[in-house]
Coordinates of C-alpha atoms and ligand atoms in Angstrom, one line a residue:
M1 CA -22.8 3.2 11.5
E2 CA -19.0 3.0 11.3
L3 CA -17.4 6.5 11.2
L4 CA -13.7 5.6 10.5
G5 CA -13.2 5.9 6.7
R6 CA -16.1 8.4 6.2
S7 CA -15.4 11.4 4.1
R8 CA -15.8 15.0 5.4
E9 CA -19.0 15.3 3.3
E10 CA -20.4 12.1 4.8
L11 CA -19.7 13.3 8.4
R12 CA -21.2 16.7 7.7
A13 CA -24.3 15.0 6.3
L14 CA -24.5 12.7 9.4
C15 CA -24.3 15.7 11.8
V16 CA -27.1 17.5 9.9
A17 CA -29.2 14.3 10.0
L18 CA -28.6 14.3 13.8
G19 CA -30.0 17.8 14.0
E20 CA -26.6 19.5 14.3
P21 CA -24.9 22.1 12.2
A22 CA -22.8 20.8 9.3
Y23 CA -19.6 22.2 10.7
R24 CA -19.8 19.7 13.5
G25 CA -19.0 17.1 10.8
D26 CA -15.8 19.1 10.1
Q27 CA -14.8 18.9 13.7
L28 CA -15.5 15.2 13.8
Y29 CA -13.4 14.7 10.6
R30 CA -10.5 16.6 12.2
A31 CA -10.8 14.6 15.4
L32 CA -10.5 11.3 13.5
Y33 CA -7.9 12.1 10.9
V34 CA -5.8 15.0 12.3
D35 CA -6.0 14.4 16.1
R36 CA -6.4 10.7 15.7
T37 CA -8.9 10.6 18.6
F38 CA -11.0 7.4 18.2
D39 CA -12.8 7.6 21.5
L40 CA -15.6 10.0 20.8
A41 CA -16.1 10.8 24.4
Q42 CA -12.6 12.5 24.3
V43 CA -13.5 14.8 21.4
S44 CA -13.8 18.0 23.4
T45 CA -14.6 20.2 20.4
L46 CA -18.0 18.5 20.2
P47 CA -20.8 19.3 22.6
A48 CA -21.6 16.6 25.2
A49 CA -25.1 16.0 23.8
L50 CA -23.7 15.3 20.3
R51 CA -21.1 13.0 21.7
A52 CA -23.9 11.1 23.5
K53 CA -25.9 10.9 20.3
L54 CA -22.9 9.7 18.3
A55 CA -22.1 7.1 21.0
K56 CA -25.6 5.7 20.6
E57 CA -25.8 5.7 16.8
T58 CA -22.2 5.2 15.6
T59 CA -18.9 3.3 16.2
V60 CA -15.3 4.0 15.5
T61 CA -13.6 0.7 15.0
T62 CA -9.8 0.4 14.8
P63 CA -8.0 -2.9 14.0
V64 CA -6.7 -4.9 17.0
V65 CA -2.9 -5.0 17.0
R66 CA -2.3 -8.7 17.4
Q67 CA 1.5 -8.4 17.4
R68 CA 4.2 -5.9 16.8
Y69 CA 7.5 -7.2 15.4
A70 CA 10.4 -4.8 15.8
S71 CA 13.2 -5.1 13.4
S72 CA 16.8 -4.3 14.1
D73 CA 16.7 -1.7 11.4
G74 CA 14.0 0.3 13.4
S75 CA 11.0 -0.8 11.4
V76 CA 8.0 -2.2 13.1
R77 CA 5.6 -4.7 11.4
Y78 CA 2.1 -4.8 12.7
L79 CA -0.1 -7.8 12.4
L80 CA -3.6 -6.4 12.6
A81 CA -6.8 -8.3 13.2
L82 CA -9.8 -6.9 11.3
G83 CA -13.3 -7.6 12.3
E84 CA -16.3 -8.6 10.2
T85 CA -17.6 -6.0 7.9
A86 CA -21.1 -5.5 6.5
E87 CA -19.7 -4.9 3.0
A88 CA -22.2 -5.9 0.4
G89 CA -21.8 -7.2 -3.1
P90 CA -21.1 -10.5 -4.8
E91 CA -18.2 -11.2 -2.4
K92 CA -20.6 -10.9 0.5
K93 CA -19.7 -14.2 2.1
K94 CA -16.0 -13.6 1.9
A95 CA -16.4 -9.9 2.7
Q96 CA -17.8 -10.7 6.1
R97 CA -14.9 -12.8 7.2
P98 CA -12.6 -11.5 9.9
A99 CA -9.0 -11.3 8.6
S100 CA -5.4 -10.4 9.4
V101 CA -3.3 -7.9 7.5
E102 CA 0.0 -6.3 7.9
A103 CA 1.2 -2.7 8.0
V104 CA 4.9 -1.7 8.3
F105 CA 6.2 1.5 9.9
M106 CA 9.7 2.4 8.6
P107 CA 11.4 5.4 10.2
S108 CA 14.4 7.0 8.7
E109 CA 16.3 10.2 9.3
N110 CA 14.0 12.7 7.6
R111 CA 10.8 10.8 7.1
Q112 CA 8.7 7.9 8.1
T113 CA 7.2 5.5 5.5
I114 CA 4.2 3.4 6.2
C115 CA 3.4 0.4 4.0
V116 CA -0.3 -0.6 4.1
S117 CA -2.5 -3.4 2.9
T118 CA -5.5 -2.8 0.7
Q119 CA -7.0 -6.4 0.7
A120 CA -6.8 -9.3 3.0
G121 CA -5.0 -11.9 0.9
C122 CA -4.9 -11.4 -2.9
A123 CA -6.3 -13.1 -6.0
V124 CA -3.6 -12.0 -8.4
D125 CA -1.3 -15.1 -7.8
C126 CA 2.2 -13.6 -8.3
Q127 CA 4.4 -16.7 -8.0
F128 CA 7.0 -15.0 -5.7
C129 CA 4.5 -13.6 -3.3
M130 CA 3.4 -15.1 0.0
T131 CA 0.1 -13.2 0.0
A132 CA -0.9 -15.0 -3.2
Q133 CA -1.0 -18.2 -1.2
L134 CA -3.8 -16.8 1.0
G135 CA -6.1 -16.2 -2.0
L136 CA -8.4 -13.3 -1.7
I137 CA -10.1 -13.2 1.7
R138 CA -11.8 -9.8 1.3
N139 CA -11.4 -6.2 0.4
L140 CA -10.5 -3.8 3.1
T141 CA -12.8 -0.9 3.9
P142 CA -11.6 2.8 3.6
G143 CA -11.5 2.9 7.4
E144 CA -9.4 -0.3 7.6
I145 CA -6.9 1.1 5.1
L146 CA -6.7 4.5 6.9
A147 CA -6.3 2.9 10.3
Q148 CA -3.1 1.3 9.1
V149 CA -1.7 4.8 8.7
L150 CA -3.3 6.4 11.7
L151 CA -2.4 3.7 14.3
P152 CA 1.4 3.7 13.7
L153 CA 1.4 7.6 13.5
E154 CA -0.3 7.8 16.8
E155 CA 2.0 5.2 18.4
H156 CA 5.1 7.0 17.2
K157 CA 3.8 10.5 17.6
R158 CA 6.7 11.6 19.8
T159 CA 9.4 10.7 17.3
L160 CA 7.7 11.6 14.0
T161 CA 9.5 13.8 11.4
P162 CA 7.4 16.2 9.4
Q163 CA 7.3 14.0 6.3
T164 CA 5.1 10.9 6.1
N165 CA 5.2 8.7 3.1
V166 CA 2.5 6.0 2.5
V167 CA 3.0 3.2 0.1
L168 CA 0.1 0.9 -0.9
M169 CA 2.3 -2.1 -1.3
G170 CA 1.2 -4.5 1.4
Q171 CA -1.2 -7.3 1.0
G172 CA -3.6 -7.1 -2.0
E173 CA -3.9 -5.4 -5.4
P174 CA -5.1 -1.8 -4.7
L175 CA -6.7 -1.4 -8.1
L176 CA -8.9 -4.4 -7.5
N177 CA -10.4 -2.6 -4.5
F178 CA -10.5 0.7 -6.4
D179 CA -13.4 2.6 -4.7
N180 CA -12.4 1.8 -1.1
V181 CA -8.7 2.5 -1.9
M182 CA -9.5 5.9 -3.5
A183 CA -11.9 6.8 -0.6
A184 CA -9.0 6.2 1.8
V185 CA -6.5 8.0 -0.5
R186 CA -8.7 11.1 -0.8
T187 CA -8.7 11.4 3.0
L188 CA -4.9 10.8 3.2
L189 CA -4.4 13.6 0.6
D190 CA -7.0 16.0 1.9
P191 CA -5.1 19.0 3.5
A192 CA -8.0 19.1 6.0
G193 CA -7.7 15.4 6.6
V194 CA -4.4 13.4 7.1
G195 CA -2.8 16.0 4.9
L196 CA -0.1 14.1 3.0
A197 CA 1.3 15.4 -0.3
P198 CA 0.3 13.4 -3.4
K199 CA 4.0 13.0 -4.1
H200 CA 4.4 11.2 -0.8
V201 CA 1.7 8.5 -1.4
T202 CA 2.4 5.7 -3.9
L203 CA 0.1 3.1 -5.2
S204 CA 1.8 0.0 -6.5
T205 CA 0.0 -2.3 -8.9
S206 CA 0.7 -5.6 -10.5
G207 CA -0.6 -4.0 -13.8
I208 CA -4.4 -3.9 -13.8
V209 CA -4.7 -1.9 -16.9
P210 CA -8.4 -0.8 -16.5
G211 CA -7.5 0.3 -13.0
I212 CA -4.6 2.4 -14.2
E213 CA -6.8 4.0 -16.8
K214 CA -9.5 4.7 -14.2
L215 CA -6.9 6.1 -11.8
A216 CA -5.6 8.4 -14.6
K217 CA -9.0 10.1 -14.6
E218 CA -9.0 10.9 -10.8
K219 CA -8.6 14.6 -9.9
V220 CA -6.2 14.0 -7.0
R221 CA -4.1 10.9 -7.4
P222 CA -1.2 9.1 -5.7
K223 CA 2.0 8.4 -7.6
L224 CA 1.9 5.2 -9.5
A225 CA 4.4 2.3 -9.2
I226 CA 4.3 -0.8 -11.4
S227 CA 5.4 -4.1 -10.1
L228 CA 7.2 -5.3 -13.2
N229 CA 9.5 -8.2 -12.2
A230 CA 10.1 -9.6 -15.6
S231 CA 11.7 -8.5 -18.8
S232 CA 9.5 -10.3 -21.4
D233 CA 5.9 -11.4 -21.7
A234 CA 7.0 -15.1 -21.6
Q235 CA 8.8 -14.5 -18.3
R236 CA 6.0 -12.4 -16.8
D237 CA 3.3 -14.8 -17.8
V238 CA 4.9 -17.3 -15.5
L239 CA 5.9 -15.0 -12.6
M240 CA 2.8 -12.9 -12.7
P241 CA 0.0 -14.7 -14.5
I242 CA -2.1 -11.5 -14.6
N243 CA 0.2 -10.6 -17.5
K244 CA -1.7 -13.0 -19.7
K245 CA -4.7 -10.7 -19.3
Y246 CA -2.8 -7.4 -19.4
P247 CA 0.4 -8.1 -21.4
L248 CA 3.4 -5.7 -21.4
E249 CA 2.4 -3.9 -24.5
K250 CA -1.0 -2.9 -23.0
L251 CA 0.5 -2.2 -19.6
L252 CA 3.2 0.0 -20.9
A253 CA 0.7 1.9 -23.2
A254 CA -1.4 2.6 -20.1
C255 CA 1.8 3.8 -18.3
R256 CA 2.7 6.0 -21.2
D257 CA -0.7 7.7 -21.1
F258 CA -0.8 8.0 -17.3
P259 CA -0.8 11.8 -16.5
R260 CA 2.2 12.9 -14.5
G261 CA 3.5 16.2 -13.1
S262 CA 6.4 17.8 -14.9
R263 CA 8.9 16.4 -12.3
E264 CA 7.0 13.2 -11.5
Y265 CA 8.6 9.8 -12.1
L266 CA 6.8 6.6 -12.8
T267 CA 8.3 3.9 -10.7
F268 CA 8.9 0.3 -11.8
E269 CA 9.6 -2.2 -9.1
Y270 CA 11.7 -5.2 -10.1
V271 CA 12.2 -8.1 -7.7
L272 CA 15.5 -9.7 -8.6
L273 CA 15.1 -13.5 -8.4
G274 CA 18.4 -15.3 -8.6
G275 CA 18.8 -17.2 -11.8
V276 CA 15.3 -16.3 -13.0
N277 CA 15.1 -12.7 -14.1
D278 CA 18.5 -11.2 -13.1
T279 CA 20.7 -11.7 -16.1
A280 CA 22.4 -9.1 -18.3
K281 CA 20.0 -9.9 -21.0
D282 CA 17.1 -9.2 -18.7
A283 CA 18.6 -5.9 -17.7
R284 CA 18.9 -4.9 -21.4
R285 CA 15.4 -5.9 -22.1
V286 CA 14.1 -3.9 -19.1
A287 CA 16.0 -0.9 -20.5
R288 CA 14.2 -1.4 -23.8
L289 CA 10.8 -1.6 -22.2
M290 CA 11.4 1.7 -20.5
A291 CA 12.1 3.5 -23.7
G292 CA 9.6 6.1 -24.7
L293 CA 7.8 6.1 -21.3
G294 CA 9.1 9.5 -20.2
R295 CA 10.4 10.0 -16.7
V296 CA 10.8 6.6 -15.1
K297 CA 12.9 5.0 -12.4
V298 CA 13.5 1.4 -11.6
N299 CA 13.7 0.1 -8.1
L300 CA 15.6 -3.2 -7.9
I301 CA 14.6 -5.3 -4.9
P302 CA 16.9 -8.3 -4.4
W303 CA 14.7 -11.3 -3.4
N304 CA 14.3 -11.8 0.3
P305 CA 14.8 -15.5 1.0
G306 CA 11.7 -17.1 2.5
S307 CA 9.8 -20.3 2.2
L308 CA 9.1 -19.9 -1.6
P309 CA 11.5 -21.8 -4.0
Y310 CA 13.4 -18.8 -5.2
Q311 CA 17.1 -17.8 -4.7
E312 CA 18.6 -14.6 -3.6
P313 CA 20.4 -13.0 -6.5
G314 CA 24.2 -12.8 -6.2
E315 CA 25.9 -9.5 -5.4
K316 CA 27.5 -9.6 -8.8
S317 CA 24.3 -10.0 -10.7
I318 CA 22.6 -7.2 -8.7
E319 CA 25.5 -4.8 -9.5
R320 CA 25.5 -5.9 -13.2
F321 CA 21.8 -5.3 -13.5
H322 CA 22.1 -1.9 -11.8
K323 CA 25.0 -0.9 -14.0
I324 CA 23.3 -1.8 -17.3
L325 CA 20.2 0.3 -16.5
L326 CA 22.4 3.2 -15.4
E327 CA 24.4 3.0 -18.6
K328 CA 21.2 3.1 -20.6
G329 CA 20.3 6.4 -18.7
I330 CA 17.6 5.0 -16.5
P331 CA 17.6 6.1 -12.9
V332 CA 17.9 3.0 -10.8
F333 CA 18.0 2.3 -7.1
T334 CA 18.8 -1.0 -5.4
R335 CA 16.6 -1.3 -2.3
Y336 CA 16.9 -4.0 0.3
S337 CA 13.4 -4.5 1.8
R338 CA 13.2 -3.2 5.4
G339 CA 12.4 -5.5 8.2
R340 CA 14.2 -8.5 6.6
D341 CA 14.6 -10.1 10.0
V342 CA 10.9 -10.0 10.7
M343 CA 9.9 -11.4 7.3
A344 CA 9.6 -8.7 4.7
A345 CA 7.6 -10.0 1.8
C346 CA 4.0 -9.0 1.9
G347 CA 1.7 -11.6 3.4
Q348 CA 4.4 -13.4 5.3
L349 CA 3.2 -12.4 8.8
A350 CA -0.5 -13.2 8.1
L351 CA 0.5 -16.5 6.5
T352 CA 2.7 -17.5 9.3
E353 CA 0.0 -16.6 11.8
A354 CA -2.5 -18.6 9.8
S355 CA -0.2 -21.6 9.9
G356 CA -0.4 -21.5 13.7
N357 CA 3.4 -21.0 13.8
P358 CA 3.8 -17.4 14.6
L359 CA 7.1 -15.6 14.8
P360 CA 8.8 -14.6 18.0
V361 CA 7.7 -11.2 19.2
L362 CA 10.8 -8.9 19.5
S363 CA 9.2 -6.1 21.4
Ligands
SF4_1 S1 2.6 -9.2 -5.3 FE1 0.9 -7.9 -4.8 S2 -0.6 -8.3 -6.5 FE2 0.9 -10.0 -6.6 S3 -0.1 -11.6 -5.4 FE3 1.2 -10.4 -4.0 S4 -0.1 -8.9 -3.0 FE4 -1.1 -9.7 -4.9

């Protein structure tokens, strides 16, 4: 039985099944998610006999770090090899394939942000995304999602600041792996687990409306970000074909109904593609889409040149887009993606690796 990814209740039940008191499960939970001890022989809070039993009956599997790519801006991209999983279901054949995913650790002055993947590959087919070219390989397990947070935190433990942000924005559509993602998020947000604040964990979706509605009913939820990237249905149908299934009207209605704290903003991510969605008309249409949604903010992300046939937007069109939204009273931030020199678009590392043409390792 794999332990990483198990909830506190599951670990308590496991200890009881092994003839131990339930509180041993709490100690195990703490060891995994607070102390980040993955070698059970080192968990000194547990009696030796229980450690021996656990060693016989269970495993703690962490992804293998295939490569680390250090960016000149301080961020580190990890290419992680995941093993086979025994995940059942209709995707069984795919689910058992080993896979590679990426996580990115981005330190800044007063916090560190970790971007994690929720699926290996992705079925959503956004036209500007490298991950889409992989197709869906498989869903990640809760343990594989959590490991992408725990490994970088452990590796950088000497330089961590008190605030850790996690963004579910790497490979995959989180809401299409809902149960596993939420199991991982609950442990991230559990004060007795990883202990992050809900306002510091953000789930970014391409706009899976039933998933947004389901997330709205969760007791403890991360913040929601919508990957918008277009100013009209016609444009979004092309850039993000998922829009044909969940068009803007339905998506924005789900956003409007999404419960938010009194000071919580709903974030819209907008990748600016030069000559495609970066005109003044686009900016005005985006402003109109935001009307009536309550507290929202827009993150503009100038396209990061790569091997896909899109152009970087010009400085002038970035500024113009930014200014128009500001003038319409919408909080807007222009964000250049971190780790540009080590390929920043999601899926780029795994795709490069799969092509047998890996990047140079910088550290
Ligand atoms: S942008 Fe996100 S949802 Fe769209 S294909 Fe890429 S990984 Fe999937």
